[in-house]
């Protein structure tokens, strides 16, 4: 699941606030299997402690820094594994039937990270207090708070997604700089990071301004230029040290990038 899909759901879908509930549970609580409400989705927030939730056969951990989304009419079971008391809240909301096909993620179940967001948890507590005041005005305020909570969720998801991608790109660049001498290709790098090749190329170019092929080629040529200037290694040896097993191919690439053959470059540097 892509975080952009989550962002699209919570920003574009016409979600309507229904209610909010809280519950405290422990190992002594009688836990029964049940289904989420028909036509109503929910967001589960941990308040105290953590426990497992099985939704339609998939087990999630409801813990600090994470939220669980569960769509309508899904089998659900809470699993308490210790004696500590846990508390959680669920915000229920509805998506009109006529547009549900446009937002398939709404009907599913998934968990996502929001980080240690004190502002979001404060907004949740305010929503709970407002809703249980049981007045027309407090319900109106609850609906507004629900939208504010969705906005804060989206901001948190965007920030964490950006940080994760930035960290992953740093790891990719570091990996390329450490392994350029190996006869690796762009698909090899994508496979190493478990990213589909086309997506890898798209994200890399968007972040770095050049394609991964161009970056890897430039890196190898820069390293070869350094060796041509500072060593007496043969051209074939230099070719192998920068990741090219075919010297003639290396020579063609070198000339295409620099305008000179490796031999001409070395003579020019002396």
Tab-separated table of N, CA, C and O in Angstrom, residues 45-132:
chain	number	residue	atom	x	y	z
A	45	UNK	N	-7.302	4.256	17.476
A	45	UNK	CA	-6.177	4.968	18.074
A	45	UNK	C	-5.825	4.336	19.418
A	45	UNK	O	-6.718	4.136	20.252
A	46	UNK	N	-4.558	4.051	19.686
A	46	UNK	CA	-4.182	3.604	21.031
A	46	UNK	C	-4.150	4.802	21.981
A	46	UNK	O	-3.683	5.877	21.610
A	47	UNK	N	-4.663	4.612	23.174
A	47	UNK	CA	-4.591	5.664	24.196
A	47	UNK	C	-3.606	5.257	25.286
A	47	UNK	O	-2.722	6.020	25.665
A	48	UNK	N	-3.760	4.029	25.783
A	48	UNK	CA	-2.818	3.483	26.763
A	48	UNK	C	-2.500	2.037	26.396
A	48	UNK	O	-3.395	1.269	26.042
A	49	UNK	N	-1.226	1.670	26.499
A	49	UNK	CA	-0.831	0.294	26.251
A	49	UNK	C	-0.885	-0.076	24.781
A	49	UNK	O	-1.042	0.767	23.902
A	50	UNK	N	-0.761	-1.369	24.530
A	50	UNK	CA	-0.839	-1.884	23.167
A	50	UNK	C	-1.405	-3.295	23.191
A	50	UNK	O	-1.298	-4.006	24.185
A	51	UNK	N	-2.034	-3.690	22.106
A	51	UNK	CA	-2.559	-5.041	21.986
A	51	UNK	C	-2.719	-5.365	20.507
A	51	UNK	O	-2.604	-4.491	19.642
A	52	UNK	N	-2.973	-6.635	20.233
A	52	UNK	CA	-3.118	-7.074	18.851
A	52	UNK	C	-4.584	-7.065	18.434
A	52	UNK	O	-5.481	-7.307	19.244
A	53	UNK	N	-4.783	-6.793	17.164
A	53	UNK	CA	-6.121	-6.799	16.580
A	53	UNK	C	-6.072	-7.652	15.321
A	53	UNK	O	-5.213	-7.436	14.457
A	54	UNK	N	-6.962	-8.624	15.237
A	54	UNK	CA	-7.047	-9.443	14.025
A	54	UNK	C	-8.244	-8.969	13.213
A	54	UNK	O	-9.384	-9.021	13.673
A	55	UNK	N	-7.969	-8.478	12.002
A	55	UNK	CA	-9.026	-7.975	11.129
A	55	UNK	C	-9.033	-8.803	9.848
A	55	UNK	O	-8.050	-8.801	9.099
A	56	UNK	N	-10.110	-9.512	9.644
A	56	UNK	CA	-10.267	-10.344	8.445
A	56	UNK	C	-9.058	-11.255	8.237
A	56	UNK	O	-8.575	-11.434	7.119
A	57	UNK	N	-8.533	-11.796	9.344
A	57	UNK	CA	-7.423	-12.745	9.275
A	57	UNK	C	-6.039	-12.145	9.405
A	57	UNK	O	-5.063	-12.870	9.594
A	58	UNK	N	-5.914	-10.829	9.300
A	58	UNK	CA	-4.613	-10.161	9.402
A	58	UNK	C	-4.436	-9.585	10.802
A	58	UNK	O	-5.333	-8.905	11.311
A	59	UNK	N	-3.286	-9.862	11.414
A	59	UNK	CA	-3.025	-9.382	12.774
A	59	UNK	C	-2.222	-8.085	12.723
A	59	UNK	O	-1.186	-8.002	12.060
A	60	UNK	N	-2.720	-7.070	13.416
A	60	UNK	CA	-2.025	-5.793	13.558
A	60	UNK	C	-1.745	-5.548	15.034
A	60	UNK	O	-2.443	-6.069	15.902
A	61	UNK	N	-0.738	-4.728	15.303
A	61	UNK	CA	-0.466	-4.293	16.673
A	61	UNK	C	-0.915	-2.845	16.797
A	61	UNK	O	-0.423	-1.972	16.074
A	62	UNK	N	-1.867	-2.608	17.686
A	62	UNK	CA	-2.306	-1.238	17.949
A	62	UNK	C	-1.405	-0.684	19.044
A	62	UNK	O	-1.523	-1.054	20.212
A	63	UNK	N	-0.488	0.180	18.668
A	63	UNK	CA	0.510	0.696	19.596
A	63	UNK	C	0.763	2.167	19.330
A	63	UNK	O	0.348	2.719	18.305
A	64	UNK	N	1.459	2.795	20.258
A	64	UNK	CA	1.753	4.222	20.162
A	64	UNK	C	2.461	4.535	18.846
A	64	UNK	O	3.395	3.851	18.446
A	65	UNK	N	1.993	5.593	18.190
A	65	UNK	CA	2.615	6.009	16.937
A	65	UNK	C	1.988	5.403	15.700
A	65	UNK	O	2.417	5.700	14.586
A	66	UNK	N	0.964	4.553	15.891
A	66	UNK	CA	0.321	3.899	14.755
A	66	UNK	C	-1.199	4.009	14.864
A	66	UNK	O	-1.758	4.112	15.962
A	67	UNK	N	-1.865	3.977	13.713
A	67	UNK	CA	-3.323	3.973	13.627
A	67	UNK	C	-3.730	2.796	12.749
A	67	UNK	O	-3.014	2.435	11.814
A	68	UNK	N	-4.872	2.213	13.052
A	68	UNK	CA	-5.409	1.133	12.219
A	68	UNK	C	-6.704	1.608	11.568
A	68	UNK	O	-7.587	2.150	12.243
A	69	UNK	N	-6.799	1.414	10.266
A	69	UNK	CA	-8.032	1.700	9.524
A	69	UNK	C	-8.746	0.385	9.265
A	69	UNK	O	-8.139	-0.586	8.805
A	70	UNK	N	-10.041	0.344	9.542
A	70	UNK	CA	-10.859	-0.836	9.250
A	70	UNK	C	-12.114	-0.393	8.518
A	70	UNK	O	-12.836	0.495	8.980
A	71	UNK	N	-12.358	-0.994	7.368
A	71	UNK	CA	-13.529	-0.649	6.578
A	71	UNK	C	-14.790	-1.313	7.101
A	71	UNK	O	-14.779	-2.002	8.123
A	72	UNK	N	-15.893	-1.144	6.407
A	72	UNK	CA	-17.178	-1.684	6.850
A	72	UNK	C	-17.254	-3.206	6.771
A	72	UNK	O	-16.625	-3.834	5.923
A	73	UNK	N	-18.037	-3.779	7.692
A	73	UNK	CA	-18.444	-5.180	7.628
A	73	UNK	C	-17.266	-6.155	7.572
A	73	UNK	O	-17.283	-7.130	6.821
A	74	UNK	N	-16.244	-5.901	8.389
A	74	UNK	CA	-15.070	-6.771	8.429
A	74	UNK	C	-15.020	-7.519	9.760
A	74	UNK	O	-15.270	-6.935	10.815
A	75	UNK	N	-14.686	-8.817	9.750
A	75	UNK	CA	-14.536	-9.556	11.010
A	75	UNK	C	-13.338	-9.037	11.790
A	75	UNK	O	-12.262	-8.820	11.233
A	76	UNK	N	-13.528	-8.833	13.090
A	76	UNK	CA	-12.471	-8.241	13.909
A	76	UNK	C	-12.429	-8.922	15.273
A	76	UNK	O	-13.455	-9.349	15.808
A	77	UNK	N	-11.227	-9.049	15.814
A	77	UNK	CA	-11.040	-9.677	17.120
A	77	UNK	C	-9.868	-9.007	17.824
A	77	UNK	O	-8.804	-8.817	17.236
A	78	UNK	N	-10.058	-8.633	19.078
A	78	UNK	CA	-8.975	-8.063	19.879
A	78	UNK	C	-8.256	-9.185	20.608
A	78	UNK	O	-8.882	-10.098	21.129
A	79	UNK	N	-6.929	-9.096	20.661
A	79	UNK	CA	-6.125	-10.140	21.295
A	79	UNK	C	-5.279	-9.500	22.386
A	79	UNK	O	-4.362	-8.720	22.104
A	80	UNK	N	-5.578	-9.791	23.640
A	80	UNK	CA	-4.825	-9.236	24.770
A	80	UNK	C	-3.842	-10.294	25.251
A	80	UNK	O	-4.218	-11.429	25.537
A	81	UNK	N	-2.566	-9.932	25.326
A	81	UNK	CA	-1.530	-10.920	25.654
A	81	UNK	C	-0.896	-10.707	27.023
A	81	UNK	O	0.000	-11.439	27.403
A	82	UNK	N	-1.333	-9.683	27.776
A	82	UNK	CA	-0.778	-9.485	29.118
A	82	UNK	C	-1.864	-8.950	30.045
A	82	UNK	O	-2.992	-8.692	29.624
A	83	UNK	N	-1.512	-8.786	31.308
A	83	UNK	CA	-2.491	-8.376	32.312
A	83	UNK	C	-2.680	-6.866	32.403
A	83	UNK	O	-3.550	-6.392	33.130
A	84	UNK	N	-1.837	-6.121	31.718
A	84	UNK	CA	-1.938	-4.661	31.785
A	84	UNK	C	-3.233	-4.192	31.123
A	84	UNK	O	-3.745	-4.827	30.205
A	85	UNK	N	-3.740	-3.080	31.606
A	85	UNK	CA	-4.966	-2.530	31.030
A	85	UNK	C	-4.628	-1.659	29.827
A	85	UNK	O	-3.713	-0.854	29.869
A	86	UNK	N	-5.371	-1.873	28.771
A	86	UNK	CA	-5.198	-1.075	27.563
A	86	UNK	C	-6.450	-0.247	27.307
A	86	UNK	O	-7.556	-0.639	27.695
A	87	UNK	N	-6.250	0.870	26.661
A	87	UNK	CA	-7.379	1.729	26.307
A	87	UNK	C	-7.194	2.202	24.875
A	87	UNK	O	-6.081	2.512	24.450
A	88	UNK	N	-8.277	2.235	24.153
A	88	UNK	CA	-8.201	2.686	22.769
A	88	UNK	C	-9.466	3.456	22.412
A	88	UNK	O	-10.479	3.411	23.126
A	89	UNK	N	-9.395	4.177	21.306
A	89	UNK	CA	-10.548	4.920	20.802
A	89	UNK	C	-10.752	4.569	19.340
A	89	UNK	O	-9.800	4.235	18.628
A	90	UNK	N	-12.003	4.634	18.911
A	90	UNK	CA	-12.331	4.414	17.501
A	90	UNK	C	-13.207	5.565	17.022
A	90	UNK	O	-14.245	5.856	17.624
A	91	UNK	N	-12.761	6.219	15.968
A	91	UNK	CA	-13.589	7.235	15.315
A	91	UNK	C	-14.301	6.560	14.149
A	91	UNK	O	-13.661	5.999	13.259
A	92	UNK	N	-15.624	6.596	14.164
A	92	UNK	CA	-16.411	6.013	13.077
A	92	UNK	C	-16.811	7.101	12.078
A	92	UNK	O	-17.158	8.218	12.471
A	93	UNK	N	-16.757	6.750	10.823
A	93	UNK	CA	-17.124	7.699	9.770
A	93	UNK	C	-17.705	6.930	8.594
A	93	UNK	O	-17.537	5.710	8.474
A	94	UNK	N	-18.374	7.650	7.728
A	94	UNK	CA	-19.074	6.999	6.619
A	94	UNK	C	-18.709	7.657	5.296
A	94	UNK	O	-18.493	8.866	5.224
A	95	UNK	N	-18.646	6.825	4.270
A	95	UNK	CA	-18.446	7.288	2.903
A	95	UNK	C	-19.712	6.960	2.121
A	95	UNK	O	-20.189	5.820	2.166
A	96	UNK	N	-20.304	7.928	1.424
A	96	UNK	CA	-21.542	7.663	0.680
A	96	UNK	C	-21.396	6.471	-0.267
A	96	UNK	O	-20.372	6.321	-0.938
A	97	UNK	N	-22.422	5.632	-0.303
A	97	UNK	CA	-22.377	4.417	-1.120
A	97	UNK	C	-22.090	4.713	-2.584
A	97	UNK	O	-21.391	3.951	-3.259
A	98	UNK	N	-22.603	5.821	-3.084
A	98	UNK	CA	-22.483	6.106	-4.515
A	98	UNK	C	-21.051	6.438	-4.948
A	98	UNK	O	-20.750	6.435	-6.147
A	99	UNK	N	-20.160	6.723	-3.996
A	99	UNK	CA	-18.773	7.040	-4.375
A	99	UNK	C	-17.773	6.038	-3.798
A	99	UNK	O	-16.567	6.205	-3.969
A	100	UNK	N	-18.258	5.002	-3.135
A	100	UNK	CA	-17.339	4.050	-2.499
A	100	UNK	C	-16.438	3.351	-3.504
A	100	UNK	O	-15.283	3.024	-3.200
A	101	UNK	N	-16.937	3.123	-4.711
A	101	UNK	CA	-16.122	2.457	-5.736
A	101	UNK	C	-14.911	3.301	-6.130
A	101	UNK	O	-13.908	2.772	-6.620
A	102	UNK	N	-14.990	4.603	-5.903
A	102	UNK	CA	-13.887	5.499	-6.250
A	102	UNK	C	-12.764	5.442	-5.217
A	102	UNK	O	-11.646	5.885	-5.485
A	103	UNK	N	-13.061	4.903	-4.039
A	103	UNK	CA	-12.084	4.867	-2.950
A	103	UNK	C	-12.017	3.455	-2.367
A	103	UNK	O	-12.488	3.202	-1.251
A	104	UNK	N	-11.451	2.501	-3.115
A	104	UNK	CA	-11.427	1.102	-2.660
A	104	UNK	C	-10.690	0.902	-1.343
A	104	UNK	O	-10.975	-0.047	-0.615
A	105	UNK	N	-9.756	1.791	-1.021
A	105	UNK	CA	-9.009	1.657	0.227
A	105	UNK	C	-9.923	1.779	1.445
A	105	UNK	O	-9.645	1.207	2.498
A	106	UNK	N	-11.008	2.512	1.300
A	106	UNK	CA	-11.956	2.706	2.396
A	106	UNK	C	-12.508	1.378	2.894
A	106	UNK	O	-12.727	1.186	4.094
A	107	UNK	N	-12.726	0.433	1.979
A	107	UNK	CA	-13.345	-0.845	2.334
A	107	UNK	C	-12.366	-1.840	2.944
A	107	UNK	O	-12.780	-2.880	3.453
A	108	UNK	N	-11.082	-1.541	2.896
A	108	UNK	CA	-10.076	-2.485	3.358
A	108	UNK	C	-9.632	-2.245	4.788
A	108	UNK	O	-10.292	-1.549	5.571
A	109	UNK	N	-8.494	-2.822	5.127
A	109	UNK	CA	-7.917	-2.643	6.460
A	109	UNK	C	-6.407	-2.526	6.325
A	109	UNK	O	-5.786	-3.204	5.502
A	110	UNK	N	-5.816	-1.660	7.106
A	110	UNK	CA	-4.376	-1.424	7.044
A	110	UNK	C	-3.959	-0.617	8.266
A	110	UNK	O	-4.790	-0.021	8.964
A	111	UNK	N	-2.677	-0.605	8.518
A	111	UNK	CA	-2.129	0.224	9.586
A	111	UNK	C	-1.094	1.158	8.987
A	111	UNK	O	-0.497	0.853	7.948
A	112	UNK	N	-0.895	2.298	9.603
A	112	UNK	CA	0.119	3.225	9.119
A	112	UNK	C	0.675	4.030	10.285
A	112	UNK	O	0.054	4.167	11.337
A	113	UNK	N	1.869	4.541	10.055
A	113	UNK	CA	2.607	5.235	11.103
A	113	UNK	C	2.288	6.722	11.100
A	113	UNK	O	2.227	7.351	10.048
A	114	UNK	N	2.074	7.277	12.303
A	114	UNK	CA	1.882	8.724	12.441
A	114	UNK	C	2.959	9.342	13.325
A	114	UNK	O	3.045	10.559	13.448
A	115	UNK	N	3.775	8.492	13.954
A	115	UNK	CA	4.829	8.997	14.821
A	115	UNK	C	4.293	9.445	16.177
A	115	UNK	O	3.117	9.278	16.500
A	116	UNK	N	5.164	10.035	16.956
A	116	UNK	CA	4.799	10.497	18.300
A	116	UNK	C	4.173	11.884	18.194
A	116	UNK	O	4.802	12.900	18.482
A	117	UNK	N	2.912	11.915	17.771
A	117	UNK	CA	2.232	13.173	17.467
A	117	UNK	C	1.341	13.581	18.642
A	117	UNK	O	0.184	13.161	18.750
A	118	UNK	N	1.881	14.403	19.525
A	118	UNK	CA	1.136	14.840	20.707
A	118	UNK	C	-0.054	15.718	20.322
A	118	UNK	O	-1.104	15.677	20.964
A	119	UNK	N	0.114	16.508	19.268
A	119	UNK	CA	-0.981	17.376	18.824
A	119	UNK	C	-2.182	16.543	18.389
A	119	UNK	O	-3.333	16.849	18.741
A	120	UNK	N	-1.924	15.473	17.648
A	120	UNK	CA	-3.004	14.614	17.177
A	120	UNK	C	-3.725	13.948	18.344
A	120	UNK	O	-4.962	13.886	18.373
A	121	UNK	N	-2.967	13.460	19.321
A	121	UNK	CA	-3.594	12.799	20.468
A	121	UNK	C	-4.390	13.795	21.312
A	121	UNK	O	-5.428	13.452	21.881
A	122	UNK	N	-3.916	15.036	21.382
A	122	UNK	CA	-4.664	16.073	22.098
A	122	UNK	C	-5.979	16.371	21.383
A	122	UNK	O	-7.029	16.550	22.028
A	123	UNK	N	-5.939	16.405	20.057
A	123	UNK	CA	-7.160	16.633	19.276
A	123	UNK	C	-8.143	15.479	19.457
A	123	UNK	O	-9.360	15.686	19.524
A	124	UNK	N	-7.613	14.256	19.554
A	124	UNK	CA	-8.470	13.092	19.783
A	124	UNK	C	-9.175	13.203	21.135
A	124	UNK	O	-10.389	12.949	21.236
A	125	UNK	N	-8.439	13.578	22.171
A	125	UNK	CA	-9.042	13.732	23.500
A	125	UNK	C	-10.108	14.822	23.494
A	125	UNK	O	-11.166	14.688	24.123
A	126	UNK	N	-9.846	15.893	22.761
A	126	UNK	CA	-10.828	16.970	22.668
A	126	UNK	C	-12.086	16.499	21.946
A	126	UNK	O	-13.213	16.836	22.331
A	127	UNK	N	-11.899	15.689	20.903
A	127	UNK	CA	-13.041	15.133	20.180
A	127	UNK	C	-13.880	14.252	21.096
A	127	UNK	O	-15.122	14.334	21.099
A	128	UNK	N	-13.218	13.411	21.879
A	128	UNK	CA	-13.932	12.520	22.803
A	128	UNK	C	-14.744	13.333	23.809
A	128	UNK	O	-15.928	13.052	24.061
A	129	UNK	N	-14.131	14.356	24.376
A	129	UNK	CA	-14.823	15.197	25.360
A	129	UNK	C	-16.023	15.902	24.731
A	129	UNK	O	-17.114	15.944	25.306
A	130	UNK	N	-15.820	16.455	23.537
A	130	UNK	CA	-16.907	17.170	22.868
A	130	UNK	C	-18.071	16.249	22.536
A	130	UNK	O	-19.238	16.586	22.756
A	131	UNK	N	-17.739	15.080	22.006
A	131	UNK	CA	-18.798	14.175	21.562
A	131	UNK	C	-19.676	13.730	22.730
A	131	UNK	O	-20.904	13.660	22.610
A	132	UNK	N	-19.055	13.450	23.867
A	132	UNK	CA	-19.819	12.939	25.004
A	132	UNK	C	-20.534	14.032	25.794
A	132	UNK	O	-21.211	13.746	26.781
